mmCIF file of C-alpha atoms in Angstrom:
data_model
loop_
_atom_site.group_PDB
_atom_site.id
_atom_site.type_symbol
_atom_site.label_atom_id
_atom_site.label_comp_id
_atom_site.label_asym_id
_atom_site.label_seq_id
_atom_site.Cartn_x
_atom_site.Cartn_y
_atom_site.Cartn_z
ATOM 1 C CA UNK A 12 0.000 0.000 0.000
ATOM 2 C CA UNK A 13 1.511 3.356 -1.073
ATOM 3 C CA UNK A 14 1.194 6.425 1.042
ATOM 4 C CA UNK A 15 1.427 10.055 0.071
ATOM 5 C CA UNK A 16 4.695 10.245 2.038
ATOM 6 C CA UNK A 17 6.143 7.495 -0.187
ATOM 7 C CA UNK A 18 4.886 9.117 -3.385
ATOM 8 C CA UNK A 19 5.967 12.694 -2.591
ATOM 9 C CA UNK A 20 8.359 12.640 0.406
ATOM 10 C CA UNK A 21 10.532 15.647 -0.444
ATOM 11 C CA UNK A 22 7.554 17.691 -1.510
ATOM 12 C CA UNK A 23 5.679 17.172 1.746
ATOM 13 C CA UNK A 24 8.709 18.219 3.761
ATOM 14 C CA UNK A 25 9.301 21.351 1.665
ATOM 15 C CA UNK A 26 6.280 23.262 3.034
ATOM 16 C CA UNK A 27 5.123 24.208 -0.474
ATOM 17 C CA UNK A 28 1.503 24.455 0.575
ATOM 18 C CA UNK A 29 -0.674 26.743 -1.488
ATOM 19 C CA UNK A 30 -3.930 28.414 -0.630
ATOM 20 C CA UNK A 31 -5.804 29.252 -3.808
ATOM 21 C CA UNK A 32 -9.023 30.996 -4.603
ATOM 22 C CA UNK A 33 -9.708 28.543 -7.446
ATOM 23 C CA UNK A 34 -8.530 25.228 -8.849
ATOM 24 C CA UNK A 35 -7.500 24.800 -12.458
ATOM 25 C CA UNK A 36 -6.518 21.730 -14.427
ATOM 26 C CA UNK A 37 -5.746 20.433 -17.872
ATOM 27 C CA UNK A 38 -6.529 16.904 -18.934
ATOM 28 C CA UNK A 39 -5.331 14.409 -21.512
ATOM 29 C CA UNK A 40 -7.738 11.560 -22.286
ATOM 30 C CA UNK A 41 -6.709 8.556 -24.374
ATOM 31 C CA UNK A 42 -9.645 6.556 -25.704
ATOM 32 C CA UNK A 43 -9.825 2.804 -26.314
ATOM 33 C CA UNK A 44 -9.311 3.394 -30.054
ATOM 34 C CA UNK A 45 -6.110 5.417 -29.431
ATOM 35 C CA UNK A 46 -7.571 8.858 -30.071
ATOM 36 C CA UNK A 47 -6.746 11.703 -27.673
ATOM 37 C CA UNK A 48 -8.638 14.713 -26.473
ATOM 38 C CA UNK A 49 -7.436 17.552 -24.289
ATOM 39 C CA UNK A 50 -9.483 19.813 -22.065
ATOM 40 C CA UNK A 51 -9.250 22.589 -19.507
ATOM 41 C CA UNK A 52 -11.445 23.172 -16.457
ATOM 42 C CA UNK A 53 -11.359 25.680 -13.618
ATOM 43 C CA UNK A 54 -13.480 26.519 -10.628
ATOM 44 C CA UNK A 55 -13.180 30.289 -11.104
ATOM 45 C CA UNK A 56 -16.669 31.483 -11.999
ATOM 46 C CA UNK A 57 -18.096 27.991 -11.481
ATOM 47 C CA UNK A 58 -19.652 26.668 -8.262
ATOM 48 C CA UNK A 59 -18.060 23.221 -8.825
ATOM 49 C CA UNK A 60 -14.398 22.464 -8.270
ATOM 50 C CA UNK A 61 -12.508 21.646 -11.469
ATOM 51 C CA UNK A 62 -12.133 17.987 -10.449
ATOM 52 C CA UNK A 63 -15.901 17.531 -10.107
ATOM 53 C CA UNK A 64 -16.411 19.136 -13.534
ATOM 54 C CA UNK A 65 -13.933 16.643 -15.020
ATOM 55 C CA UNK A 66 -15.635 13.648 -13.417
ATOM 56 C CA UNK A 67 -18.961 14.783 -14.897
ATOM 57 C CA UNK A 68 -17.292 15.222 -18.294
ATOM 58 C CA UNK A 69 -15.705 11.754 -18.115
ATOM 59 C CA UNK A 70 -18.989 10.151 -17.075
ATOM 60 C CA UNK A 71 -20.672 11.680 -20.127
ATOM 61 C CA UNK A 72 -17.855 10.452 -22.405
ATOM 62 C CA UNK A 73 -18.220 6.864 -21.301
ATOM 63 C CA UNK A 74 -21.517 6.394 -23.070
ATOM 64 C CA UNK A 75 -20.063 6.728 -26.556
ATOM 65 C CA UNK A 76 -16.301 6.963 -26.170
ATOM 66 C CA UNK A 77 -14.734 4.870 -23.426
ATOM 67 C CA UNK A 78 -11.519 6.376 -22.005
ATOM 68 C CA UNK A 79 -8.510 4.081 -21.578
ATOM 69 C CA UNK A 80 -6.443 6.571 -19.586
ATOM 70 C CA UNK A 81 -6.824 10.027 -18.093
ATOM 71 C CA UNK A 82 -3.972 12.258 -16.944
ATOM 72 C CA UNK A 83 -4.862 15.436 -15.066
ATOM 73 C CA UNK A 84 -2.337 18.261 -14.704
ATOM 74 C CA UNK A 85 -3.419 20.432 -11.800
ATOM 75 C CA UNK A 86 -2.345 23.683 -10.193
ATOM 76 C CA UNK A 87 -3.109 22.220 -6.765
ATOM 77 C CA UNK A 88 -3.835 18.770 -5.351
ATOM 78 C CA UNK A 89 -7.508 17.948 -4.770
ATOM 79 C CA UNK A 90 -9.291 18.922 -1.566
ATOM 80 C CA UNK A 91 -10.662 16.058 0.540
ATOM 81 C CA UNK A 92 -14.124 16.104 -1.066
ATOM 82 C CA UNK A 93 -12.692 16.059 -4.587
ATOM 83 C CA UNK A 94 -10.154 13.375 -3.653
ATOM 84 C CA UNK A 95 -12.989 11.191 -2.368
ATOM 85 C CA UNK A 96 -14.968 11.771 -5.583
ATOM 86 C CA UNK A 97 -11.931 10.832 -7.715
ATOM 87 C CA UNK A 98 -11.429 7.653 -5.663
ATOM 88 C CA UNK A 99 -15.105 6.699 -6.106
ATOM 89 C CA UNK A 100 -14.832 7.296 -9.873
ATOM 90 C CA UNK A 101 -11.679 5.179 -10.034
ATOM 91 C CA UNK A 102 -13.303 2.323 -8.111
ATOM 92 C CA UNK A 103 -16.333 2.395 -10.426
ATOM 93 C CA UNK A 104 -14.138 2.560 -13.534
ATOM 94 C CA UNK A 105 -11.157 0.411 -12.597
ATOM 95 C CA UNK A 106 -10.242 -0.273 -16.209
ATOM 96 C CA UNK A 107 -9.416 3.423 -16.734
ATOM 97 C CA UNK A 108 -5.837 4.324 -15.834
ATOM 98 C CA UNK A 109 -5.881 7.561 -13.837
ATOM 99 C CA UNK A 110 -2.930 9.850 -13.049
ATOM 100 C CA UNK A 111 -2.751 13.218 -11.286
ATOM 101 C CA UNK A 112 0.201 15.597 -11.483
ATOM 102 C CA UNK A 113 0.007 18.800 -9.455
ATOM 103 C CA UNK A 114 2.218 21.784 -8.714
ATOM 104 C CA UNK A 115 1.247 22.416 -5.092
ATOM 105 C CA UNK A 116 -0.450 20.620 -2.237
ATOM 106 C CA UNK A 117 -3.789 21.918 -1.052
ATOM 107 C CA UNK A 118 -3.760 22.415 2.736
ATOM 108 C CA UNK A 119 -1.693 19.267 3.297
ATOM 109 C CA UNK A 120 -1.078 20.203 6.928
ATOM 110 C CA UNK A 121 -4.798 19.785 7.591
ATOM 111 C CA UNK A 122 -5.517 16.184 8.597
ATOM 112 C CA UNK A 123 -8.687 16.062 6.493
ATOM 113 C CA UNK A 124 -6.905 16.994 3.253
ATOM 114 C CA UNK A 125 -3.919 14.775 4.041
ATOM 115 C CA UNK A 126 -6.346 11.854 4.401
ATOM 116 C CA UNK A 127 -7.737 12.694 0.955
ATOM 117 C CA UNK A 128 -4.238 12.472 -0.524
ATOM 118 C CA UNK A 129 -3.696 9.177 1.297
ATOM 119 C CA UNK A 130 -6.954 7.813 -0.145
ATOM 120 C CA UNK A 131 -5.811 8.733 -3.671
ATOM 121 C CA UNK A 132 -2.444 7.033 -3.163
ATOM 122 C CA UNK A 133 -3.983 3.922 -1.596
ATOM 123 C CA UNK A 134 -6.519 3.512 -4.413
ATOM 124 C CA UNK A 135 -3.823 2.997 -7.035
ATOM 125 C CA UNK A 136 -4.163 6.377 -8.729
ATOM 126 C CA UNK A 137 -0.770 7.546 -9.963
ATOM 127 C CA UNK A 138 0.296 10.707 -8.130
ATOM 128 C CA UNK A 139 3.163 13.010 -9.037
ATOM 129 C CA UNK A 140 4.346 16.521 -8.341
ATOM 130 C CA UNK A 141 5.734 18.771 -11.058
ATOM 131 C CA UNK A 142 9.483 19.066 -10.701
ATOM 132 C CA UNK A 143 11.479 22.262 -11.139
ATOM 133 C CA UNK A 144 11.978 21.603 -14.880
ATOM 134 C CA UNK A 145 8.311 21.157 -15.740
#
């Protein structure tokens, strides 16, 4: 079982926590037939967090175009509620490879949000943090 400390040990100790007014992400979806699509979502001006918007989008895609893999590039790691929603989506769609890469951790000193990151890591979702060259 992987933990967030194992996935991102130096990042967690660097105190690079970020408090943002909105979340923003870019996604790369690869479909079963090899086609790709790219998208952008943000919570600015939208009552839903960007992650929830993406999960709705992916659920709609599944009817006609089944994703094989989804990689989300995020300005901040998901909050606890969004992390839980991503884990539920992943459990319901286990054949879809899911990866999250983010630039900063959202309130990782708060136990609630740290538990959300742990749940993502434990569910088999690939987690990564942008490095200085990205």
